[in-house]
Coordinates of C-alpha atoms and ligand atoms in Angstrom, one line a residue:
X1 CA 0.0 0.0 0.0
X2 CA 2.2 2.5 -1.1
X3 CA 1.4 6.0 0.7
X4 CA -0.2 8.7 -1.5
X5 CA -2.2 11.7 -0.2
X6 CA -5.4 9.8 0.1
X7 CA -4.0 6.8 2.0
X8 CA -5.6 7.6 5.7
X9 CA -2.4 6.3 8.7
X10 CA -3.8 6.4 12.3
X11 CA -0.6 6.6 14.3
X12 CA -1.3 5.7 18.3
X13 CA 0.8 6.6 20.6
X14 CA 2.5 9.7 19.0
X15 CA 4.3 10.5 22.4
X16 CA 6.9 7.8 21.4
X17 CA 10.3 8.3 20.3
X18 CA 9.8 6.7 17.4
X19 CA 6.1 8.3 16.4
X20 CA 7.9 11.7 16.3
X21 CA 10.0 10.1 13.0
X22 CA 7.2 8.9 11.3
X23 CA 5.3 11.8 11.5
X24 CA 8.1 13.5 10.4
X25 CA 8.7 10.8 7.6
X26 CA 4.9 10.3 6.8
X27 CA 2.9 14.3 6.9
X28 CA 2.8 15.3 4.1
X29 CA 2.7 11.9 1.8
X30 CA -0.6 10.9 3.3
X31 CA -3.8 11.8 5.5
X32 CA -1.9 11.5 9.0
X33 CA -3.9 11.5 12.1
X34 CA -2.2 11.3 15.3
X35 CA -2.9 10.8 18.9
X36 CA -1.5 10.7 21.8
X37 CA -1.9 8.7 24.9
X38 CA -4.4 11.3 26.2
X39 CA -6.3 11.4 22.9
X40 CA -6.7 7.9 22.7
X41 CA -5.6 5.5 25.3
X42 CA -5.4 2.0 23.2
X43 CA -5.8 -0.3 26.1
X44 CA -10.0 1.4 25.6
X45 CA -11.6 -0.5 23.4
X46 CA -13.9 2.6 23.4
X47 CA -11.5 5.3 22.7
X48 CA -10.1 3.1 19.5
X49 CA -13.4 2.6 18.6
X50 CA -14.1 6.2 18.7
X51 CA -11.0 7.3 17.0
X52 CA -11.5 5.0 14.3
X53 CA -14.6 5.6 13.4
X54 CA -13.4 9.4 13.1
X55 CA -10.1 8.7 11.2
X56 CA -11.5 5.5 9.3
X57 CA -7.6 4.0 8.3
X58 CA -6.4 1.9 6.1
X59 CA -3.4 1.9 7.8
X60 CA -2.8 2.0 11.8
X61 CA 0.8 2.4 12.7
X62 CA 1.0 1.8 17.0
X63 CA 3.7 3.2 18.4
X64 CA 2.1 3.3 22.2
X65 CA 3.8 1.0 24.6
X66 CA 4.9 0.6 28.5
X67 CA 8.5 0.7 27.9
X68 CA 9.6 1.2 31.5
X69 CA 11.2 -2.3 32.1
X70 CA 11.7 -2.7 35.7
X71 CA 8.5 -0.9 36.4
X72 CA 7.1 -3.9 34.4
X73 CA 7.7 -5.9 36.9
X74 CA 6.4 -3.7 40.0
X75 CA 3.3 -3.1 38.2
X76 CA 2.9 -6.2 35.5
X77 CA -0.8 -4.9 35.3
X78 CA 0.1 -1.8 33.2
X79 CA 2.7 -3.9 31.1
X80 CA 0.3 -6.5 30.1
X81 CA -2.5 -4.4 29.4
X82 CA -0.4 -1.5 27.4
X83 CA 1.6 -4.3 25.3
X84 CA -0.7 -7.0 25.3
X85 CA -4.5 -6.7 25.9
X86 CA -4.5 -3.2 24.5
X87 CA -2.8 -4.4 21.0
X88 CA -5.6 -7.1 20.6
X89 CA -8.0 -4.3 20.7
X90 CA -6.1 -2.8 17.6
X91 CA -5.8 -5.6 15.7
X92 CA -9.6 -6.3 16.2
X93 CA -10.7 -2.7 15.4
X94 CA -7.7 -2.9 12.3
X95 CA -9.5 -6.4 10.9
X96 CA -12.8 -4.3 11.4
X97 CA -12.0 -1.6 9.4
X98 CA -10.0 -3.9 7.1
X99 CA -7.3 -1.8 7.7
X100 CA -3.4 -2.8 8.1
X101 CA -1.9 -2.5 11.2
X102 CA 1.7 -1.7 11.9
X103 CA 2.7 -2.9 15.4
X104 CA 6.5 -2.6 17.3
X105 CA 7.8 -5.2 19.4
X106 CA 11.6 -5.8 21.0
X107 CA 14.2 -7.4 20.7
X108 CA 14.0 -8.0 24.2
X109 CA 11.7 -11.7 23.9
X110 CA 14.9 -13.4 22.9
X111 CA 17.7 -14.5 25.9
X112 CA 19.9 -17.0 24.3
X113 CA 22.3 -18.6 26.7
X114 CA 25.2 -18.8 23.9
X115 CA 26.0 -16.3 21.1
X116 CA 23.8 -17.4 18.4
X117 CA 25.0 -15.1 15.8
X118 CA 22.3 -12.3 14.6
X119 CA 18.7 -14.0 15.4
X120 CA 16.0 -14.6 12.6
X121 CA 12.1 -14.4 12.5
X122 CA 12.1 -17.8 13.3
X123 CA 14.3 -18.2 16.8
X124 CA 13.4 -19.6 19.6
X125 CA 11.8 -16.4 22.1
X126 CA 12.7 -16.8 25.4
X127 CA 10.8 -13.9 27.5
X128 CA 12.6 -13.4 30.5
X129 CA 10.7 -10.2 32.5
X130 CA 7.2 -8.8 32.7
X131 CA 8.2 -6.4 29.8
X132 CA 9.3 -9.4 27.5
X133 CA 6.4 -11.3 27.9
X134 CA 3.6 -8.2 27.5
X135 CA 5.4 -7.6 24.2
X136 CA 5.5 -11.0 23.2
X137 CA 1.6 -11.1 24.1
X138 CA 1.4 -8.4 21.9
X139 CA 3.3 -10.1 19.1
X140 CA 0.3 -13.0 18.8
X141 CA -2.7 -10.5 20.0
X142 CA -1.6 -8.6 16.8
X143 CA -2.0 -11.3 14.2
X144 CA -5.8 -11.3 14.9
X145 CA -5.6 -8.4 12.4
X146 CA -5.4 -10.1 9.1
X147 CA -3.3 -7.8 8.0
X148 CA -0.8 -7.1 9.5
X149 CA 3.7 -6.1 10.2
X150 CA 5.2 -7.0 13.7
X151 CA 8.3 -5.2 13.5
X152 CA 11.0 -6.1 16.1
X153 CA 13.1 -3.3 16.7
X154 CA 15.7 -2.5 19.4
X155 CA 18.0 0.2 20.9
X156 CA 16.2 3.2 19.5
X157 CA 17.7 6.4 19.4
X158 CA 17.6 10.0 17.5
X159 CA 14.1 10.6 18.9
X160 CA 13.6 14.1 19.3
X161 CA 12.9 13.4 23.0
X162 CA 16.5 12.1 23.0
X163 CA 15.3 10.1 26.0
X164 CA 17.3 6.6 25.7
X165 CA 19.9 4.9 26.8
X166 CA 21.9 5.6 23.6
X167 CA 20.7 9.2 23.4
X168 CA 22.1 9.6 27.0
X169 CA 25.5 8.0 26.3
X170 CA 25.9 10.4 23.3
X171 CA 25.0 13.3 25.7
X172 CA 27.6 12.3 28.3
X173 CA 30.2 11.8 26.0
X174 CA 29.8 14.9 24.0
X175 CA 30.2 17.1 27.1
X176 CA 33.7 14.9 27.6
X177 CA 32.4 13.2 30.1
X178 CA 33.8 9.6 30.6
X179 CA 31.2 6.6 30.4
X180 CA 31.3 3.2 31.5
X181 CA 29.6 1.0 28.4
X182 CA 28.8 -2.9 28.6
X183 CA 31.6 -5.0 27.0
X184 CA 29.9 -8.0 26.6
X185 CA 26.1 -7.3 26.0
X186 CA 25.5 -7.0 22.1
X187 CA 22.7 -5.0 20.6
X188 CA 21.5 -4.0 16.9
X189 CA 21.0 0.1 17.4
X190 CA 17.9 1.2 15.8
X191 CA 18.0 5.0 14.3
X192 CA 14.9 6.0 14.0
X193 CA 14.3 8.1 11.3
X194 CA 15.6 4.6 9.2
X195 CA 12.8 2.8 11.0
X196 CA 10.5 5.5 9.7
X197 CA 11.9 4.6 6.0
X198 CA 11.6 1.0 6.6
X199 CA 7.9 1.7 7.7
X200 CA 7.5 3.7 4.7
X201 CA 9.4 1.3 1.9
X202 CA 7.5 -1.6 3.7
X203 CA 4.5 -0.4 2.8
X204 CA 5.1 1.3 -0.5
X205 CA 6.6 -2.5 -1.4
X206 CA 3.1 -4.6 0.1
X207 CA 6.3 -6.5 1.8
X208 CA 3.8 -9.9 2.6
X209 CA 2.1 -9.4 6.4
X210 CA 3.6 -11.0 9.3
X211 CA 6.6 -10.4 11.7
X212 CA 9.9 -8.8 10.8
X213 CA 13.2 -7.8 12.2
X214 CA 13.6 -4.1 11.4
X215 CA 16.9 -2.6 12.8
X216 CA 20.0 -1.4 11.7
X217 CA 22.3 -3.7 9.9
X218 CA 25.6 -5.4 11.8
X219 CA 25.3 -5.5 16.0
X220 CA 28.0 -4.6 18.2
X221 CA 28.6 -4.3 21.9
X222 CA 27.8 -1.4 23.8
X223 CA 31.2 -0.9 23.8
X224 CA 31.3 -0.7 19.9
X225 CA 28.6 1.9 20.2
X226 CA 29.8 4.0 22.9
X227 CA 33.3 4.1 20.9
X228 CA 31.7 4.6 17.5
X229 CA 29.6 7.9 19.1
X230 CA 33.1 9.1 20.1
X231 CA 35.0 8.3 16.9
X232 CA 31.7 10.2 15.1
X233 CA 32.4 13.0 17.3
X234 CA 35.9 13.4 16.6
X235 CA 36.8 12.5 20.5
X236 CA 39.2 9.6 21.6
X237 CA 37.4 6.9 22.2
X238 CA 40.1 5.6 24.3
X239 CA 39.6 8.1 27.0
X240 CA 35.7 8.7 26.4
X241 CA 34.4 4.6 27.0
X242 CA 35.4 2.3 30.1
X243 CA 34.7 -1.3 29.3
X244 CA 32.5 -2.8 31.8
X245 CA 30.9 -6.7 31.9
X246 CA 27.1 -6.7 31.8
X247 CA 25.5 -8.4 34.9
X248 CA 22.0 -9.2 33.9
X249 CA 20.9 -10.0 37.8
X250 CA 22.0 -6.0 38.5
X251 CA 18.5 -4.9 37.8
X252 CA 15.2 -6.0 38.5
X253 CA 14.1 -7.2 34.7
X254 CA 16.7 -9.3 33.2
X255 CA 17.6 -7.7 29.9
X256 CA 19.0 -10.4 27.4
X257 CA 23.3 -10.6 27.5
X258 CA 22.9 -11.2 23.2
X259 CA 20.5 -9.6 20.9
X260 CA 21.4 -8.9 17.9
X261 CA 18.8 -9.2 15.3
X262 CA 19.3 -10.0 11.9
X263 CA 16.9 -7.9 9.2
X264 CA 18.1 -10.5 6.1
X265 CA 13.9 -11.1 5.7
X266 CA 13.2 -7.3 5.7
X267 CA 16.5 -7.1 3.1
X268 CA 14.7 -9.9 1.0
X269 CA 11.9 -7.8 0.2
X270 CA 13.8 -4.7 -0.7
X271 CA 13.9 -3.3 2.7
X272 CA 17.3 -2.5 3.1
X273 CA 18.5 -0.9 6.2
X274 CA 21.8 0.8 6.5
X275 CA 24.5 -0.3 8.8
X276 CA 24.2 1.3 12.5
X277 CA 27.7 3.1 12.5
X278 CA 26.7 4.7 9.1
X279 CA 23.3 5.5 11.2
X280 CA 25.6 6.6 14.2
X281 CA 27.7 9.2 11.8
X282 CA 24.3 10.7 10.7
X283 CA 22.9 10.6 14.3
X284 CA 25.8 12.6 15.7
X285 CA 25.8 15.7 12.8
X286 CA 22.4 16.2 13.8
X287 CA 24.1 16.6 17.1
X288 CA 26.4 19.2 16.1
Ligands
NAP1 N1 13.0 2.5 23.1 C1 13.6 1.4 22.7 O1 14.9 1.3 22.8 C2 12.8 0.2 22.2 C3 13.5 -1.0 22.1 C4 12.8 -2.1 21.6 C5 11.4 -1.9 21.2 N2 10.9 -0.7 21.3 C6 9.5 -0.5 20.8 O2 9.4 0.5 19.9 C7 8.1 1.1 20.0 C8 8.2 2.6 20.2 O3 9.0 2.8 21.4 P1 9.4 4.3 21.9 O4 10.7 4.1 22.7 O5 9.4 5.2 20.7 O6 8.3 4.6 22.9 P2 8.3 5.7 24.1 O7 9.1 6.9 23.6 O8 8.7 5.1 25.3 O9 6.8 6.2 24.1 C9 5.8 5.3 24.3 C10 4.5 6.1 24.2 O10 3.4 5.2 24.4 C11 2.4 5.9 25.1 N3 1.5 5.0 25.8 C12 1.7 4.2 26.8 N4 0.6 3.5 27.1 C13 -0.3 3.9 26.3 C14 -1.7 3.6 26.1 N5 -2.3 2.7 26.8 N6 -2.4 4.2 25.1 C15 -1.8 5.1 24.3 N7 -0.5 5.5 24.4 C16 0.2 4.9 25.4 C17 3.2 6.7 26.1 O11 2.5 7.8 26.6 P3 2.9 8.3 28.1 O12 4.3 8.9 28.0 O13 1.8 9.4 28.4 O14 2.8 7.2 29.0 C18 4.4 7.2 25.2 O15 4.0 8.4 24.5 C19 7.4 0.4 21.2 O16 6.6 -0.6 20.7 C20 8.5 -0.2 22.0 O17 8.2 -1.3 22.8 C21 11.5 0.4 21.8

């Protein structure tokens, strides 16, 4: 469904990081409406109902989540109802409206106990907190919607809330500060103005429905990342990054040690998404 000024996108939960680079990516190129959490909270099957009989979509993009993972497992209520309950109420009001729906989950439902190499579609999920296993409720809640994209992503950053972890490391550093950086917990970064392309090209392609790694290509430690940040911003990466090991029982949710996340099915379908130091480089001039 490629986007012209006539295709109608309901984007939920335009608070997120992330819904700030699709609106950015998508007004303009269609008929965006976009709410927030106060304008349509998605776990009330009332309030969607409401908004889409307004909007009427033929696309829903949901960017609304509880991302707060050690709150998850103080209050595993909100989790599950945000990340789980709440997306079968999309997919129901999407399959309703035959519209498609465009859901995010994380790379956070896998926790292999070896290195794996960069995980498929198809690995085994191992949901190790409240957060991992609301999303991963979300994940099969979503498929209710006939058609629909899952899209695992991971390690956002660039948001213009630059509220994450790798938005905070990139402050730090910049102001010279020196930061301690996992050595041996792997990620795939996820820029997200190039997730707001991939939801773009996805759609313009009619990629087939179903779930889909969508992340920067190549992984690295948050070492590499902390290093490559510094090296972008013309620092030594020597003195800006200490090395430290990753102890997943440090904090309350266990976080997986390895996630790296290959996009090969995305790449496939002509989704190609560009390599996370190249996404870093273009991160940090914005940052200039
Ligand atoms: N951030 C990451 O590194 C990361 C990693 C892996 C996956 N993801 C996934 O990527 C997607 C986007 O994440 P993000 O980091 O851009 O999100 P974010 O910045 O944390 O924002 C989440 C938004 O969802 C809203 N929200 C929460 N509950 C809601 C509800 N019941 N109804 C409507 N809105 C609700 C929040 O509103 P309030 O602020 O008012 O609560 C907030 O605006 C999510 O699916 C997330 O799980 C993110």
């Amino acid at each position: 469904m490629p986007l012209t000024p006539t295709t109608r996108v309901l984007l939920t939960g335009a608070g997120a990081q992330l819904a700030g680079a699709i609106r950015a990516r998508f007004e303009g190129h269609c008929a965006l409406t976009a709410v927030t959490r106060q304008e349509c909270d998605i776990a009330s099957p009332a309030a969607v109902a409401r908004v889409l009989a307004a909007a009427n979509p033929d696309v829903i993009i949901n960017c609304a989540s509880y991302n707060d993972v050690d709150g998850a497992e103080r209050d595993p209520r909100a989790a599950l109802s945000a990340n789980g309950l709440a997306v079968g109420v999309l997919a129901d009001a999407a399959a309703g409206a035959d519209a498609v729906l465009l859901h995010y989950s994380t790379d956070f439902v896998f926790d292999p106990a070896v290195d794996p190499g960069p995980l498929r579609e198809d690995a085994p999920t191992s949901p190790r907190s409240i957060y991992a296993q609301s999303k991963l409720l979300g994940e099969i809640l979503a498929k209710r919607a006939p058609r629909h994209y899952v899209l695992r992503v991971a390690s956002l950053f660039g948001g213009s809330r630059a509220k994450s972890s790798l938005d905070r490391l990139a402050a730090a550093i910049r102001r010279g500060d020196t930061v301690k950086a996992f050595a041996n917990r792997t990620v795939t970064p996820s820029y997200v103005p190039d997730l707001a392309e991939a939801a773009a090209a996805l759609l313009a392609r009619d990629v087939p429905y179903g779930l889909y790694h969508c992340v920067n290509s190549g992984h690295g430690t948050w070492v590499d990342v902390a290093r490559a940040i510094a090296v972008a911003s013309g620092l030594d990466a020597d003195r800006a990054v200490t090395p430290v090991p990753f102890d997943p029982s440090a904090f309350p949710a266990r976080r997986p040690t390895y996630a790296a996340l290959s996009n090969a099915a995305l790449a496939a379908h002509g989704v190609m998404m560009p390599p996370w130091r190249d996404a870093i480089a273009r991160y940090v001039r914005t940052l200039s």
